[in-house]
């Protein structure tokens, strides 16, 4: 997204920016992996962009987030889940908050937290792999409140623990809890008190997004069962649509992508993709198909009417694909690309592949155009989302958090 479009788009999503250079939540300021920053490197050589700092960290798939010059990472060190803050420019530790965990992944996919923290209003909101929800003070890491979701609700276990990232909307923190009668729960962001709960739907690994459509505020979830559109004020369900694979051994993981009055959903395992048009009390299909763009877990990004995303399952060899937003027509495919975290800045895609390759690509429907590639991380898999704040790119693998300068 180019900078001169940001004010209109920000009003559309109800985004109230604090610092333009922040990356305060999963997928950035507007939760669509689009950066408004300018003056970035248009290419780089085989060693990649200049490395500013790096440090050892624990395991986990939660991505780094940045607000007001503070970077926060949620990871596991030994038998503790740790929320840790660093100086975003230097990597120097500012504070850490730790608590014990006994989580063990039954399928051997790592024992660290999966969810990315959310920074809002001087607070940090984190959700651990066992379902412990914390609110901390961003300035010093002191606990404001906590909730043990398994103790408070009859949560149904997912395949890989809890992995949805919290959404702060107004005075609420919204979480796909996944319990009967409490599939989706809204908590007061200052006290942690339950405000409302809705649905019986199980939790997914997708994260919710808020948007304003035709002057009406919505929150959109992709649960384990499918699409849910709610009124954020009271939890009233406006519409639902089943969107999941037929097989039980499957997950929904990509975040819904909202543009004007349309919502894009995608999942793997034969589910595929669908574009929905949101009405006052329902949704209509614009297009759908299981051979268009099936996101296993990486969320796609959009530029100038085209989607760029990862098609196919991680285990079977995924590919990068460009798809026309309004029709679902595939424009091009790059086979063998693999899974990757994607973000868009100045009309270019920045991709961190699972194997640790950092790539710079032109976001154009005319074809695959590579502008730079470098192996920057060496302890794969790299599954955490990347972040771009104040001209600095942040990424992590299984052992290391690193920062690179992307400014010219």
Coordinates of N, CA and C in Angstrom, one line a residue, residues 298-396:
X298 N 0.2 -19.2 6.6 CA 0.6 -17.8 6.3 C -0.5 -17.0 5.7
X299 N -0.7 -15.8 6.2 CA -1.8 -14.9 5.7 C -1.3 -14.2 4.4
X300 N -2.2 -14.1 3.4 CA -1.8 -13.5 2.2 C -1.9 -12.0 2.3
X301 N -1.3 -11.2 1.4 CA -1.3 -9.8 1.4 C -1.9 -9.3 0.0
X302 N -2.4 -8.1 0.0 CA -3.1 -7.6 -1.2 C -2.5 -6.2 -1.6
X303 N -2.3 -6.1 -2.9 CA -1.9 -4.8 -3.5 C -2.6 -4.5 -4.8
X304 N -3.2 -3.4 -5.0 CA -3.8 -2.9 -6.2 C -4.6 -4.0 -6.9
X305 N -5.5 -4.6 -6.1 CA -6.4 -5.6 -6.7 C -5.9 -7.0 -6.9
X306 N -4.8 -7.3 -6.3 CA -4.2 -8.6 -6.4 C -3.7 -9.2 -5.1
X307 N -3.9 -10.4 -4.9 CA -3.5 -11.2 -3.7 C -2.2 -11.8 -4.0
X308 N -1.3 -11.8 -3.0 CA 0.0 -12.6 -3.1 C 0.0 -13.5 -1.8
X309 N 0.1 -14.8 -2.0 CA 0.0 -15.6 -0.9 C 0.6 -17.0 -1.2
X310 N 0.8 -17.8 -0.1 CA 1.3 -19.1 -0.2 C 0.2 -20.1 -0.4
X311 N 0.3 -20.9 -1.4 CA -0.7 -21.9 -1.8 C -0.1 -23.3 -1.5
X312 N -0.8 -24.1 -0.7 CA -0.4 -25.5 -0.5 C 0.1 -25.7 0.9
X313 N 0.1 -27.0 1.3 CA 0.5 -27.4 2.7 C 2.1 -27.4 2.8
X314 N 2.5 -27.0 4.0 CA 3.9 -26.9 4.3 C 4.6 -28.3 4.1
X315 N 4.0 -29.4 4.4 CA 4.6 -30.7 4.3 C 4.7 -31.2 2.9
X316 N 3.9 -30.6 2.0 CA 3.9 -31.1 0.6 C 4.6 -30.2 -0.4
X317 N 5.1 -29.1 0.1 CA 5.8 -28.2 -0.8 C 4.9 -27.1 -1.3
X318 N 4.9 -26.0 -0.7 CA 4.0 -24.9 -1.0 C 4.6 -24.0 -2.1
X319 N 3.8 -23.1 -2.7 CA 4.2 -22.2 -3.8 C 3.7 -20.8 -3.5
X320 N 4.4 -19.9 -4.1 CA 3.9 -18.5 -4.1 C 3.0 -18.2 -5.3
X321 N 1.9 -17.5 -5.0 CA 0.9 -17.4 -6.1 C 0.3 -16.0 -6.0
X322 N 0.0 -15.4 -7.2 CA -0.7 -14.2 -7.4 C -2.1 -14.4 -8.0
X323 N -3.1 -13.8 -7.3 CA -4.5 -14.1 -7.7 C -5.2 -12.8 -7.8
X324 N -6.1 -12.6 -8.8 CA -6.9 -11.4 -8.9 C -8.0 -11.4 -7.8
X325 N -8.0 -10.3 -7.1 CA -9.0 -10.2 -5.9 C -10.4 -10.4 -6.3
X326 N -10.9 -9.7 -7.4 CA -12.3 -9.7 -7.7 C -12.8 -10.9 -8.4
X327 N -11.9 -11.7 -9.0 CA -12.3 -12.8 -9.8 C -11.8 -14.2 -9.3
X328 N -10.7 -14.2 -8.5 CA -10.1 -15.4 -8.1 C -9.3 -16.1 -9.2
X329 N -9.0 -15.3 -10.2 CA -8.2 -15.9 -11.3 C -6.7 -15.9 -11.0
X330 N -6.1 -17.0 -11.2 CA -4.6 -17.1 -10.9 C -3.8 -16.5 -12.0
X331 N -3.0 -15.5 -11.6 CA -2.2 -14.8 -12.6 C -0.8 -15.5 -12.8
X332 N -0.2 -15.9 -11.7 CA 1.1 -16.6 -11.8 C 1.4 -17.4 -10.6
X333 N 2.3 -18.4 -10.8 CA 2.6 -19.3 -9.7 C 4.1 -19.5 -9.7
X334 N 4.8 -19.5 -8.5 CA 6.2 -19.8 -8.4 C 6.3 -21.1 -7.6
X335 N 6.5 -22.2 -8.3 CA 6.5 -23.5 -7.7 C 7.8 -23.6 -6.8
X336 N 7.7 -24.4 -5.7 CA 8.9 -24.7 -4.9 C 9.3 -23.5 -4.0
X337 N 8.5 -22.5 -3.9 CA 8.8 -21.4 -3.1 C 8.8 -21.7 -1.6
X338 N 7.8 -22.5 -1.1 CA 7.7 -22.9 0.3 C 6.9 -21.9 1.1
X339 N 6.6 -22.3 2.3 CA 5.9 -21.4 3.2 C 6.8 -20.2 3.6
X340 N 6.1 -19.0 3.8 CA 6.9 -17.8 4.1 C 5.9 -16.8 4.8
X341 N 6.5 -16.0 5.7 CA 5.8 -14.9 6.3 C 6.0 -13.7 5.3
X342 N 4.9 -13.0 5.0 CA 4.9 -12.0 4.0 C 4.5 -10.6 4.5
X343 N 5.1 -9.6 4.1 CA 4.5 -8.2 4.3 C 4.8 -7.4 3.1
X344 N 4.0 -6.3 2.9 CA 4.1 -5.4 1.8 C 4.6 -4.0 2.2
X345 N 5.6 -3.5 1.5 CA 6.1 -2.2 1.8 C 6.6 -1.5 0.5
X346 N 6.1 -0.3 0.2 CA 6.5 0.4 -1.0 C 6.3 -0.4 -2.3
X347 N 5.2 -1.2 -2.3 CA 4.9 -2.0 -3.5 C 5.8 -3.2 -3.7
X348 N 6.5 -3.5 -2.7 CA 7.4 -4.8 -2.8 C 7.0 -5.7 -1.6
X349 N 7.2 -7.0 -1.9 CA 6.9 -8.0 -0.9 C 8.2 -8.4 -0.2
X350 N 8.2 -8.4 1.1 CA 9.3 -8.9 1.9 C 8.9 -10.3 2.4
X351 N 9.6 -11.3 2.2 CA 9.3 -12.7 2.6 C 10.4 -13.3 3.3
X352 N 10.0 -13.9 4.5 CA 11.0 -14.7 5.2 C 10.5 -16.2 5.1
X353 N 11.2 -17.0 4.3 CA 10.9 -18.3 4.1 C 11.2 -19.2 5.3
X354 N 10.5 -20.4 5.4 CA 10.7 -21.3 6.5 C 12.2 -21.7 6.7
X355 N 12.9 -21.7 5.5 CA 14.3 -22.2 5.6 C 15.3 -21.1 6.0
X356 N 14.8 -19.9 6.3 CA 15.7 -18.8 6.7 C 16.1 -17.8 5.6
X357 N 15.6 -18.0 4.4 CA 15.9 -17.1 3.3 C 15.0 -15.9 3.4
X358 N 15.7 -14.7 3.4 CA 14.9 -13.4 3.3 C 14.9 -13.0 1.9
X359 N 13.7 -12.6 1.4 CA 13.6 -12.3 0.0 C 12.8 -11.0 -0.2
X360 N 13.2 -10.3 -1.3 CA 12.5 -9.1 -1.7 C 12.0 -9.3 -3.1
X361 N 10.7 -9.1 -3.3 CA 10.0 -9.3 -4.6 C 9.2 -8.2 -5.0
X362 N 9.0 -8.0 -6.3 CA 8.1 -7.0 -6.8 C 6.7 -7.6 -6.7
X363 N 5.7 -6.8 -6.2 CA 4.3 -7.2 -6.1 C 3.6 -6.8 -7.3
X364 N 3.7 -7.6 -8.4 CA 3.1 -7.3 -9.7 C 2.4 -8.5 -10.2
X365 N 1.3 -8.3 -10.9 CA 0.6 -9.5 -11.5 C 1.3 -9.9 -12.8
X366 N 2.3 -9.2 -13.2 CA 2.9 -9.5 -14.5 C 3.8 -10.7 -14.4
X367 N 4.2 -11.1 -13.2 CA 5.1 -12.3 -13.1 C 6.0 -12.2 -11.9
X368 N 6.6 -13.3 -11.6 CA 7.5 -13.4 -10.4 C 8.8 -12.6 -10.7
X369 N 9.1 -11.6 -9.9 CA 10.3 -10.8 -10.1 C 11.1 -10.6 -8.7
X370 N 12.2 -11.2 -8.7 CA 13.0 -11.3 -7.4 C 14.0 -10.1 -7.5
X371 N 14.0 -9.4 -6.3 CA 14.9 -8.2 -6.2 C 16.1 -8.5 -5.2
X372 N 16.0 -9.5 -4.4 CA 17.0 -9.8 -3.5 C 16.7 -11.1 -2.7
X373 N 17.8 -11.8 -2.3 CA 17.7 -13.0 -1.6 C 18.9 -13.2 -0.8
X374 N 18.8 -13.6 0.5 CA 19.9 -13.9 1.4 C 19.5 -14.9 2.5
X375 N 20.3 -15.8 2.8 CA 20.1 -16.7 4.0 C 20.5 -15.9 5.2
X376 N 19.5 -15.5 6.0 CA 19.8 -14.6 7.2 C 19.6 -15.3 8.5
X377 N 18.8 -16.4 8.5 CA 18.6 -17.2 9.8 C 18.9 -18.6 9.5
X378 N 19.5 -19.3 10.5 CA 20.1 -20.6 10.3 C 19.6 -21.7 11.2
X379 N 18.5 -21.4 11.9 CA 17.9 -22.4 12.8 C 16.4 -22.5 12.5
X380 N 16.1 -23.1 11.3 CA 14.7 -23.2 10.9 C 14.0 -24.3 11.8
X381 N 12.6 -24.3 11.7 CA 11.8 -23.5 10.8 C 11.5 -22.1 11.3
X382 N 11.4 -21.2 10.3 CA 11.1 -19.8 10.6 C 9.6 -19.6 10.3
X383 N 8.8 -19.8 11.4 CA 7.3 -19.7 11.2 C 6.7 -18.5 11.8
X384 N 7.4 -17.7 12.6 CA 6.9 -16.5 13.2 C 6.8 -15.4 12.2
X385 N 5.7 -14.6 12.3 CA 5.6 -13.5 11.4 C 6.7 -12.4 11.6
X386 N 7.1 -11.8 10.5 CA 8.1 -10.7 10.6 C 7.4 -9.4 10.9
X387 N 8.2 -8.4 11.2 CA 7.7 -7.1 11.6 C 8.6 -6.0 11.0
X388 N 8.0 -4.9 10.6 CA 8.7 -3.7 10.0 C 8.3 -2.5 10.8
X389 N 9.3 -1.8 11.5 CA 9.0 -0.7 12.3 C 10.1 0.3 12.2
X390 N 9.9 1.6 11.8 CA 10.9 2.6 11.8 C 12.1 2.2 10.9
X391 N 11.8 1.6 9.8 CA 12.8 1.2 8.8 C 13.6 0.0 9.2
X392 N 13.3 -0.6 10.3 CA 14.0 -1.8 10.7 C 13.1 -3.1 10.6
X393 N 13.7 -4.1 10.1 CA 13.0 -5.4 9.9 C 13.4 -6.3 11.0
X394 N 12.4 -7.0 11.6 CA 12.6 -7.9 12.8 C 12.1 -9.3 12.4
X395 N 12.9 -10.3 12.7 CA 12.5 -11.7 12.4 C 13.2 -12.6 13.4
X396 N 12.7 -13.8 13.6 CA 13.3 -14.8 14.5 C 13.2 -16.2 13.9

